[in-house]
Tab-separated table of C-alpha atoms in Angstrom:
chain	number	residue	atom	x	y	z
A	54	SER	CA	-5.798	138.116	74.559
A	55	TYR	CA	-4.676	134.797	75.452
A	56	SER	CA	-5.725	133.558	79.435
A	57	PHE	CA	-2.614	132.635	81.548
A	58	CYS	CA	-4.062	128.839	80.945
A	59	THR	CA	-3.975	129.669	77.150
A	60	LEU	CA	-0.349	130.880	76.268
A	61	LEU	CA	1.011	127.990	78.661
A	62	LEU	CA	-0.877	125.852	76.152
A	63	LEU	CA	1.023	127.477	73.584
A	64	LEU	CA	4.074	126.743	74.705
A	65	PRO	CA	6.390	122.751	73.143
A	66	SER	CA	4.865	120.089	75.347
A	67	THR	CA	7.946	119.679	77.319
A	68	TYR	CA	7.125	122.555	78.864
A	69	ILE	CA	3.187	121.727	79.587
A	70	MET	CA	2.328	122.057	83.387
A	71	THR	CA	-1.905	122.122	82.519
A	72	LEU	CA	-4.470	120.308	81.477
A	73	ARG	CA	-5.030	121.189	78.087
A	74	ILE	CA	-9.138	121.810	77.512
A	75	ILE	CA	-10.776	120.481	74.782
A	76	ALA	CA	-14.583	119.660	74.574
A	77	PRO	CA	-16.978	117.725	75.220
A	78	SER	CA	-16.327	116.188	71.541
A	79	GLU	CA	-13.313	115.045	71.493
A	80	ILE	CA	-13.435	113.379	75.205
A	81	PRO	CA	-11.015	110.645	74.061
A	82	ARG	CA	-12.586	107.451	74.592
A	83	ASP	CA	-9.203	104.970	73.942
A	84	CYS	CA	-10.497	103.106	78.148
A	85	SER	CA	-11.731	100.045	76.231
A	86	GLU	CA	-9.134	97.385	76.638
A	87	PRO	CA	-8.059	96.633	80.207
A	88	VAL	CA	-5.245	94.028	78.962
A	89	ASP	CA	-2.262	94.999	77.289
A	90	ALA	CA	-1.835	92.206	74.363
A	91	LYS	CA	1.896	92.470	74.821
A	92	ALA	CA	1.582	91.571	79.071
A	93	LEU	CA	-0.411	88.809	77.845
A	94	GLU	CA	1.756	87.215	75.914
A	95	GLN	CA	4.210	87.555	78.139
A	96	ALA	CA	2.155	87.001	81.672
A	97	THR	CA	0.734	83.512	79.548
A	98	VAL	CA	4.761	82.911	79.894
A	99	ILE	CA	5.326	82.840	82.984
A	100	VAL	CA	1.359	81.382	84.240
A	101	ASN	CA	2.044	78.396	82.346
A	102	GLU	CA	6.242	77.852	83.269
A	103	ILE	CA	5.118	78.372	87.313
A	104	LYS	CA	2.225	75.882	86.649
A	105	GLU	CA	4.380	73.377	85.141
A	106	GLY	CA	7.202	73.570	87.499
A	107	GLY	CA	5.416	75.029	90.429
A	108	GLU	CA	7.633	75.890	93.842
A	109	GLU	CA	11.205	76.072	91.676
A	110	VAL	CA	9.529	77.833	88.862
A	111	ALA	CA	8.076	80.115	90.479
A	112	LYS	CA	11.296	80.774	92.139
A	113	LYS	CA	12.989	81.517	89.299
A	114	TRP	CA	11.052	83.549	87.775
A	115	ALA	CA	10.775	86.153	90.522
A	116	ILE	CA	15.065	85.971	90.771
A	117	LYS	CA	14.462	86.749	87.011
A	118	LEU	CA	12.309	89.436	87.090
A	119	GLY	CA	14.231	91.375	90.286
A	120	ASP	CA	11.334	89.846	92.797
A	121	ILE	CA	14.414	88.177	95.396
A	122	LYS	CA	17.638	87.193	95.303
A	123	GLU	CA	19.985	83.801	94.740
A	124	GLY	CA	19.075	82.509	97.396
A	125	ASP	CA	16.614	83.828	99.050
A	126	GLU	CA	12.973	82.438	99.999
A	127	ILE	CA	9.910	83.914	98.638
A	128	TRP	CA	7.447	83.359	101.208
A	129	VAL	CA	7.995	85.611	104.812
A	130	PRO	CA	6.064	83.280	107.847
A	131	LYS	CA	3.657	85.092	110.151
A	132	ASP	CA	6.526	85.643	113.355
A	133	LYS	CA	8.338	87.359	110.478
A	134	LEU	CA	5.480	90.083	110.096
A	135	LYS	CA	5.327	90.423	113.248
A	136	GLU	CA	9.260	91.205	113.497
A	137	ALA	CA	8.219	93.811	110.673
A	138	TYR	CA	5.937	95.804	113.054
A	139	ASP	CA	7.775	95.436	115.908
A	140	SER	CA	10.509	97.363	114.539
A	141	LEU	CA	8.688	100.687	113.085
A	142	GLU	CA	7.649	103.362	116.025
A	143	GLU	CA	5.005	102.981	117.606
A	144	SER	CA	3.546	106.510	115.702
A	145	VAL	CA	3.697	104.027	112.711
A	146	LYS	CA	2.299	101.705	114.786
A	147	ASP	CA	-0.551	103.739	115.423
A	148	VAL	CA	-1.148	104.574	112.641
A	149	LEU	CA	-2.124	100.982	111.122
A	150	MET	CA	-4.253	100.496	113.666
A	151	ARG	CA	-6.431	103.094	112.913
A	152	THR	CA	-6.577	102.628	109.705
A	153	LYS	CA	-7.277	98.943	110.142
A	154	ASP	CA	-10.082	100.112	112.532
A	155	ARG	CA	-11.647	102.389	110.235
A	156	ILE	CA	-11.404	99.304	106.701
A	157	PHE	CA	-12.553	96.954	108.957
A	158	SER	CA	-15.531	98.137	110.807
A	159	PHE	CA	-16.492	99.705	107.140
A	160	ALA	CA	-15.984	95.942	105.252
A	161	LYS	CA	-18.261	94.638	108.790
A	162	SER	CA	-21.185	97.134	108.342
A	163	GLN	CA	-21.249	95.605	104.593
A	164	ARG	CA	-20.775	92.444	105.799
A	165	ASP	CA	-23.965	92.582	108.777
A	166	SER	CA	-25.725	94.355	105.368
A	167	LEU	CA	-26.483	90.795	104.270
A	168	THR	CA	-27.945	87.878	106.066
A	169	ASP	CA	-29.287	84.973	105.607
A	170	MET	CA	-32.571	84.446	103.857
A	171	THR	CA	-35.921	82.000	104.581
A	172	THR	CA	-38.839	82.794	101.971
A	173	SER	CA	-41.968	80.001	101.490
A	174	ILE	CA	-42.364	78.497	98.078
A	175	PRO	CA	-45.780	75.959	97.460
A	176	GLY	CA	-45.249	72.390	99.655
A	177	GLY	CA	-41.778	74.479	101.750
A	178	GLN	CA	-39.615	76.167	101.487
A	179	ALA	CA	-36.688	78.462	99.970
A	180	GLY	CA	-33.816	80.857	100.841
A	181	HIS	CA	-30.193	81.413	100.948
A	182	ARG	CA	-27.527	80.933	102.981
A	183	VAL	CA	-24.223	83.752	103.120
A	184	ALA	CA	-20.611	82.129	103.370
A	185	PRO	CA	-17.267	83.528	102.966
A	186	VAL	CA	-14.548	81.426	100.484
A	187	LYS	CA	-12.104	79.267	102.242
A	188	ALA	CA	-8.873	81.056	100.817
A	189	ALA	CA	-8.548	84.969	99.603
A	190	GLY	CA	-4.999	86.179	97.725
A	191	CYS	CA	-4.399	89.568	98.284
A	192	TYR	CA	-2.136	91.357	95.949
A	193	ALA	CA	-0.347	95.138	96.372
A	194	PRO	CA	1.583	96.714	94.497
A	195	GLY	CA	5.325	97.296	94.488
A	196	GLY	CA	6.574	99.376	92.526
A	197	ARG	CA	7.624	102.928	92.595
A	198	TYR	CA	6.425	103.525	96.659
A	199	PRO	CA	5.896	101.052	99.402
A	200	LEU	CA	1.712	100.640	99.693
A	201	PRO	CA	1.255	99.377	102.937
A	202	SER	CA	-2.715	101.434	102.301
A	203	SER	CA	-2.962	98.295	99.939
A	204	VAL	CA	-1.945	95.018	101.984
A	205	LEU	CA	-4.781	97.023	104.824
A	206	MET	CA	-7.313	97.231	102.405
A	207	THR	CA	-8.027	94.378	100.385
A	208	ALA	CA	-6.646	91.613	103.419
A	209	CYS	CA	-8.862	93.252	106.472
A	210	THR	CA	-11.994	93.438	104.297
A	211	ALA	CA	-11.718	89.474	103.889
A	212	ARG	CA	-10.988	88.977	107.307
A	213	ALA	CA	-13.939	90.899	107.702
A	214	ALA	CA	-16.116	89.049	105.182
A	215	GLY	CA	-14.910	86.018	107.483
A	216	VAL	CA	-12.547	84.449	104.889
A	217	PRO	CA	-10.160	81.679	107.032
A	218	ASN	CA	-7.022	81.969	104.946
A	219	VAL	CA	-6.346	85.276	103.424
A	220	TRP	CA	-2.207	85.725	101.725
A	221	VAL	CA	-0.883	88.014	101.006
A	222	ALA	CA	1.703	89.222	97.797
A	223	SER	CA	3.598	92.068	96.904
A	224	PRO	CA	7.028	92.007	95.949
A	225	ARG	CA	10.029	93.703	97.156
A	226	PRO	CA	8.435	94.573	100.587
A	227	ALA	CA	8.965	97.577	102.698
A	228	ALA	CA	9.436	96.798	106.606
A	229	VAL	CA	5.893	98.615	106.494
A	230	THR	CA	4.313	96.279	104.406
A	231	LEU	CA	4.579	93.304	105.964
A	232	ALA	CA	3.523	95.244	109.622
A	233	ALA	CA	0.711	95.883	107.812
A	234	ALA	CA	0.242	93.096	106.697
A	235	PHE	CA	0.899	91.385	110.024
A	236	VAL	CA	-1.833	93.374	111.513
A	237	ALA	CA	-4.854	92.969	108.829
A	238	GLY	CA	-3.812	89.875	110.408
A	239	CYS	CA	-3.187	87.728	107.651
A	240	ASP	CA	-1.896	83.708	107.802
A	241	GLY	CA	1.623	84.795	105.316
A	242	PHE	CA	3.420	86.556	102.658
A	243	LEU	CA	4.371	85.781	98.898
A	244	GLN	CA	7.409	88.636	98.262
A	245	ILE	CA	7.092	88.775	94.540
A	246	GLY	CA	4.953	90.387	92.437
A	247	GLY	CA	3.730	89.922	88.776
A	248	ALA	CA	2.372	86.765	86.911
A	249	GLN	CA	4.885	84.616	89.244
A	250	ALA	CA	2.397	85.957	92.131
A	251	ILE	CA	-0.600	85.370	91.300
A	252	THR	CA	0.713	82.373	89.820
A	253	CYS	CA	1.298	80.895	93.085
A	254	LEU	CA	-2.461	82.290	94.843
A	255	SER	CA	-4.715	80.656	91.916
A	256	GLU	CA	-1.911	77.396	91.833
A	257	GLY	CA	-1.428	76.834	95.617
A	258	ILE	CA	2.667	77.430	95.787
A	259	ILE	CA	3.074	77.923	99.300
A	260	CYS	CA	-0.110	79.119	99.717
A	261	PRO	CA	-3.764	76.782	100.033
A	262	PRO	CA	-4.982	78.119	96.860
A	263	SER	CA	-7.044	81.027	96.645
A	264	ASP	CA	-10.560	80.426	95.958
A	265	VAL	CA	-10.657	84.891	95.170
A	266	ILE	CA	-7.884	86.888	93.836
A	267	VAL	CA	-8.146	90.822	94.513
A	268	GLY	CA	-5.639	94.247	94.345
A	269	PRO	CA	-4.599	96.589	91.489
A	270	GLY	CA	-1.482	95.470	90.224
A	271	ASN	CA	0.309	96.357	87.152
A	272	LYS	CA	-0.163	95.008	83.547
A	273	TRP	CA	1.248	91.495	83.864
A	274	VAL	CA	-0.724	91.706	87.337
A	275	THR	CA	-3.674	91.982	85.522
A	276	ALA	CA	-2.701	89.980	82.574
A	277	ALA	CA	-2.174	86.815	85.128
A	278	LYS	CA	-5.483	87.559	86.327
A	279	SER	CA	-7.004	87.377	83.345
A	280	LEU	CA	-5.293	83.525	82.332
A	281	VAL	CA	-6.153	82.008	85.828
A	282	GLN	CA	-9.994	83.596	86.214
A	283	GLY	CA	-12.443	80.756	85.577
A	284	LYS	CA	-10.010	78.454	88.236
A	285	CYS	CA	-10.549	81.343	90.854
A	286	SER	CA	-12.974	84.525	91.452
A	287	ILE	CA	-10.802	87.915	90.290
A	288	ASP	CA	-12.151	91.840	91.553
A	289	MET	CA	-11.388	92.952	88.493
A	290	LEU	CA	-9.033	94.232	85.772
A	291	ALA	CA	-7.608	97.281	86.877
A	292	GLY	CA	-5.705	100.254	84.963
A	293	PRO	CA	-4.262	103.276	85.896
A	294	SER	CA	-5.492	105.699	88.492
A	295	GLU	CA	-8.787	108.136	86.960
A	296	VAL	CA	-9.901	111.166	88.999
A	297	LEU	CA	-12.922	113.254	88.025
A	298	VAL	CA	-13.305	116.702	89.079
A	299	ILE	CA	-16.656	118.610	89.035
A	300	CYS	CA	-16.204	121.599	89.821
A	301	ASP	CA	-18.217	125.574	89.337
A	302	GLU	CA	-17.982	128.850	90.505
A	303	THR	CA	-17.868	127.810	94.361
A	304	CYS	CA	-14.718	125.147	94.737
A	305	SER	CA	-11.085	125.890	96.355
A	306	PRO	CA	-9.182	125.425	92.974
A	307	LYS	CA	-6.116	124.985	95.381
A	308	ALA	CA	-7.447	121.406	96.396
A	309	VAL	CA	-8.890	120.658	93.023
A	310	ALA	CA	-5.082	121.206	91.784
A	311	ALA	CA	-3.692	119.049	94.777
A	312	ASP	CA	-6.865	115.996	94.384
A	313	LEU	CA	-5.738	115.948	90.688
A	314	LEU	CA	-2.346	115.540	91.057
A	315	ALA	CA	-2.547	113.302	94.229
A	316	GLN	CA	-4.158	111.010	91.970
A	317	ALA	CA	-1.905	111.998	88.990
A	318	GLU	CA	2.081	111.305	90.981
A	319	HIS	CA	0.503	106.973	90.550
A	320	ASP	CA	1.323	106.220	87.679
A	321	VAL	CA	2.525	107.856	84.119
A	322	GLU	CA	-0.624	106.699	83.237
A	323	SER	CA	-2.648	107.879	85.122
A	324	ARG	CA	-5.534	110.062	84.500
A	325	PRO	CA	-7.057	113.687	86.490
A	326	ILE	CA	-9.430	115.032	84.398
A	327	LEU	CA	-11.258	118.589	85.366
A	328	VAL	CA	-15.386	118.962	84.662
A	329	THR	CA	-15.730	122.738	85.513
A	330	THR	CA	-18.760	125.256	84.381
A	331	SER	CA	-16.269	128.037	84.927
A	332	ALA	CA	-13.524	129.084	82.567
A	333	ASP	CA	-11.788	131.138	84.522
A	334	ILE	CA	-11.486	128.378	87.510
A	335	ALA	CA	-10.306	126.360	84.681
A	336	ASP	CA	-8.296	128.256	84.217
A	337	GLN	CA	-7.590	129.027	87.816
A	338	VAL	CA	-7.186	125.114	88.045
A	339	ASN	CA	-4.603	125.364	85.835
A	340	VAL	CA	-2.288	128.593	87.959
A	341	GLU	CA	-2.875	125.942	90.887
A	342	LEU	CA	-1.367	122.414	88.992
A	343	SER	CA	1.921	123.875	86.889
A	344	LYS	CA	2.921	126.482	90.711
A	345	GLN	CA	2.542	123.130	92.618
A	346	LEU	CA	4.141	120.710	90.369
A	347	GLU	CA	6.811	122.466	90.263
A	348	VAL	CA	7.558	121.854	94.098
A	349	LEU	CA	6.432	118.477	93.788
A	350	PRO	CA	9.080	115.637	94.679
A	351	THR	CA	7.144	113.252	92.633
A	352	LYS	CA	7.154	115.746	89.942
A	353	GLU	CA	8.344	113.854	86.754
A	354	THR	CA	5.433	111.493	87.769
A	355	ALA	CA	2.736	113.615	87.846
A	356	SER	CA	3.541	115.426	84.889
A	357	GLU	CA	3.941	113.341	83.205
A	358	ALA	CA	0.189	112.350	83.991
A	359	VAL	CA	-1.147	115.896	84.005
A	360	LYS	CA	-0.070	114.992	80.138
A	361	LYS	CA	-2.094	112.795	79.478
A	362	GLY	CA	-5.289	114.751	81.597
A	363	PHE	CA	-8.389	117.556	80.230
A	364	CYS	CA	-10.666	119.968	80.818
A	365	VAL	CA	-13.468	120.345	79.815
A	366	VAL	CA	-15.392	123.934	80.113
A	367	THR	CA	-19.470	123.251	79.987
A	368	ARG	CA	-22.077	125.274	79.854
A	369	THR	CA	-24.419	123.607	82.922
A	370	ILE	CA	-24.273	121.070	85.683
A	371	ASP	CA	-26.357	118.765	84.674
A	372	GLU	CA	-23.619	118.655	81.330
A	373	ALA	CA	-20.461	118.256	83.123
A	374	ILE	CA	-22.504	115.764	85.017
A	375	ALA	CA	-23.371	113.894	81.128
A	376	ILE	CA	-19.984	114.092	80.465
A	377	SER	CA	-18.601	111.955	83.121
A	378	ASP	CA	-20.846	108.822	83.412
A	379	SER	CA	-19.566	108.799	79.829
A	380	ILE	CA	-16.419	108.450	81.326
A	381	GLY	CA	-17.372	105.959	84.422
A	382	PRO	CA	-14.266	107.347	86.890
A	383	GLU	CA	-12.711	105.073	88.979
A	384	HIS	CA	-12.749	108.447	91.246
A	385	LEU	CA	-15.502	110.924	91.170
A	386	GLU	CA	-14.833	114.373	93.482
A	387	ILE	CA	-17.618	116.412	93.780
A	388	GLN	CA	-16.957	120.500	94.540
A	389	THR	CA	-20.131	122.607	93.797
A	390	ALA	CA	-22.723	124.634	95.732
A	391	ASP	CA	-25.328	121.980	96.119
A	392	CYS	CA	-22.688	118.866	96.298
A	393	GLU	CA	-24.870	116.674	97.770
A	394	ALA	CA	-28.154	117.541	94.430
A	395	VAL	CA	-25.602	117.046	92.088
A	396	ALA	CA	-23.847	113.536	93.922
A	397	LYS	CA	-27.224	111.881	94.057
A	398	LYS	CA	-27.393	112.228	90.037
A	399	CYS	CA	-24.785	111.117	88.712
A	400	ASP	CA	-25.030	107.234	88.069
A	401	CYS	CA	-21.416	105.777	86.754
A	402	TYR	CA	-18.401	105.600	89.573
A	403	GLY	CA	-16.135	103.575	91.054
A	404	GLY	CA	-15.673	106.131	94.493
A	405	LEU	CA	-17.451	108.496	94.911
A	406	PHE	CA	-16.094	112.048	97.324
A	407	VAL	CA	-19.079	114.694	98.316
A	408	GLY	CA	-18.150	118.143	98.931
A	409	THR	CA	-15.322	119.698	99.588
A	410	HIS	CA	-13.493	118.082	102.441
A	411	ALA	CA	-13.939	114.422	101.495
A	412	ALA	CA	-10.905	114.471	99.552
A	413	GLU	CA	-10.251	111.524	97.389
A	414	VAL	CA	-6.889	110.961	99.156
A	415	LEU	CA	-8.805	110.449	102.611
A	416	GLY	CA	-10.265	107.168	100.983
A	417	ASP	CA	-7.118	106.242	99.905
A	418	TYR	CA	-6.017	105.945	103.784
A	419	GLY	CA	-8.653	104.035	104.733
A	420	ALA	CA	-11.895	106.908	106.273
A	421	GLY	CA	-13.624	103.403	105.789
A	422	PRO	CA	-14.445	102.455	101.593
A	423	ASN	CA	-12.195	100.776	99.403
A	424	HIS	CA	-9.503	101.733	97.615
A	425	VAL	CA	-10.164	99.019	94.943
A	426	LEU	CA	-11.764	100.338	92.601
A	427	PRO	CA	-12.451	99.817	88.859
A	428	THR	CA	-11.073	101.953	86.031
A	429	GLY	CA	-11.516	102.459	82.505
A	430	GLY	CA	-15.469	103.091	82.375
A	431	THR	CA	-15.794	99.544	83.968
A	432	ALA	CA	-18.191	102.032	86.818
A	433	ARG	CA	-21.329	101.109	84.260
A	434	TYR	CA	-21.429	97.564	85.278
A	435	THR	CA	-19.299	96.908	88.519
A	436	GLY	CA	-18.084	97.889	91.873
A	437	GLY	CA	-15.216	98.114	93.799
A	438	LEU	CA	-14.034	96.050	95.778
A	439	SER	CA	-16.051	94.521	99.113
A	440	VAL	CA	-16.230	91.946	101.145
A	441	PHE	CA	-19.215	90.844	98.553
A	442	ASN	CA	-16.054	89.923	96.390
A	443	PHE	CA	-15.343	87.274	99.510
A	444	LEU	CA	-18.218	85.504	99.734
A	445	ARG	CA	-21.079	83.094	98.257
A	446	ILE	CA	-24.901	83.283	98.322
A	447	ARG	CA	-26.276	79.773	98.113
A	448	THR	CA	-29.968	78.436	97.460
A	449	TRP	CA	-31.572	76.398	99.060
A	450	MET	CA	-35.379	74.508	99.349
A	451	ASN	CA	-36.827	72.049	101.325
A	452	ILE	CA	-40.454	70.433	100.288
A	453	THR	CA	-42.273	68.914	102.710
A	454	ASP	CA	-45.506	68.689	101.321
A	455	SER	CA	-46.565	67.563	98.003
A	456	GLN	CA	-50.351	68.035	97.846
A	457	GLN	CA	-49.346	72.078	97.667
A	458	SER	CA	-46.362	71.408	95.367
A	459	LYS	CA	-48.813	69.530	93.181
A	460	GLY	CA	-49.262	72.851	91.058
A	461	LEU	CA	-45.408	73.271	90.905
A	462	VAL	CA	-44.239	70.332	90.080
A	463	GLN	CA	-47.059	70.398	87.119
A	464	ASP	CA	-46.087	73.295	85.765
A	465	ALA	CA	-42.051	71.734	85.831
A	466	VAL	CA	-43.617	68.815	83.405
A	467	GLN	CA	-45.426	71.226	81.231
A	468	MET	CA	-41.900	73.428	80.842
A	469	ALA	CA	-39.782	70.406	80.501
A	470	ARG	CA	-41.456	68.937	77.623
A	471	LEU	CA	-41.679	72.190	75.785
A	472	GLU	CA	-37.747	72.124	76.031
A	473	GLY	CA	-38.088	69.276	74.276
A	474	LEU	CA	-36.326	67.408	78.028
A	475	GLU	CA	-38.418	63.973	78.650
A	476	GLY	CA	-36.260	62.893	81.434
A	477	HIS	CA	-36.336	66.426	83.470
A	478	ALA	CA	-40.489	65.725	82.790
A	479	ARG	CA	-40.362	62.690	84.160
A	480	ALA	CA	-38.627	63.693	87.137
A	481	ALA	CA	-40.742	66.558	87.884
A	482	GLU	CA	-43.766	63.543	87.917
A	483	ALA	CA	-42.006	61.095	90.073
A	484	ARG	CA	-43.215	64.200	92.875
A	485	LEU	CA	-46.271	63.953	91.693
A	486	PRO	CA	-48.886	62.395	94.681
A	487	GLN	CA	-50.211	59.565	94.563
């Protein structure tokens, strides 16, 4: 006999409202290229033209691509950000402030964990000093939905790091998006998006040239970030959103389905993934997905994303962990009996959400840790946005006793000659005590 889920999966693809159940060997491996080739080609034209023509060309592209209308400015001054904030209902102002406070508090704790350091070396001392960059550009998407949370996540973190100049860019901003920039203490706002916004931030068109550009965006934003990287730093090359839930028979299928759909509604390219030790739970979650999708206002987007997702049923939790680590998801939820022990075994993820109550959406909306996270398996070598993206670690040394440093100098001479660099050797020899 067929389960309810299996019967659904036998329907034509237009009726599929559930995750397809696949074997571990069938897990797709299509997340390796963060930059879309066509988007890169198009972004290159925009970036190069704006570099050459400056503000007027940036405005031309912004009008052409629908960011602004003819006659509009491409930037919003600080006083207009305040006006947008003042226009909001008190309850909206309050939630923006509370969210800002939680994000800033977590980021400040991160900043305080990294301090200046001094240690002894032969003949003197060495150490490092921690300093923020001078200017940061923060991008927030403005496509399907206004995302004030992304403004707060990026700009508040920059401020917590101590960055003195912080600008936000987001196309067609709603009042709440402008208000979020005010709450975060931004110095200005570019009301444009895409490659044109990234170029303005990197080149210093209207705003100071950014030392670092951060924030999620569409494929043209990602392509432009790849082009300006080197002139300035970037946080990451982010792709479509992902969530992976590891669960067992103790989970709530209703909550798991809701969490999968929360990411699925972001974009048709989002990928919800379920890895469970229970075939019954797989079926129950799929039943919940089908029911919840029917009444979800964002069903059109979420249902397309669900088609790109999948479910794997494993024999053990350790197998589930191994599958998760091989994928390296942006968001990883653990909803199992011994969730803390399972979480400690997981290695590759952008953000980790432990236990039934730690819903990923709470991370999206400002529990504290940042919601700008690595996608496409890049969690194997990098982490999410943090104050560390805005900081420079500068090392120094000071040698005051040439007798005590003699051995160090002699080693430097020998190493230089091993490498065939006589000028280096002689520069070191000049420091030998007479």
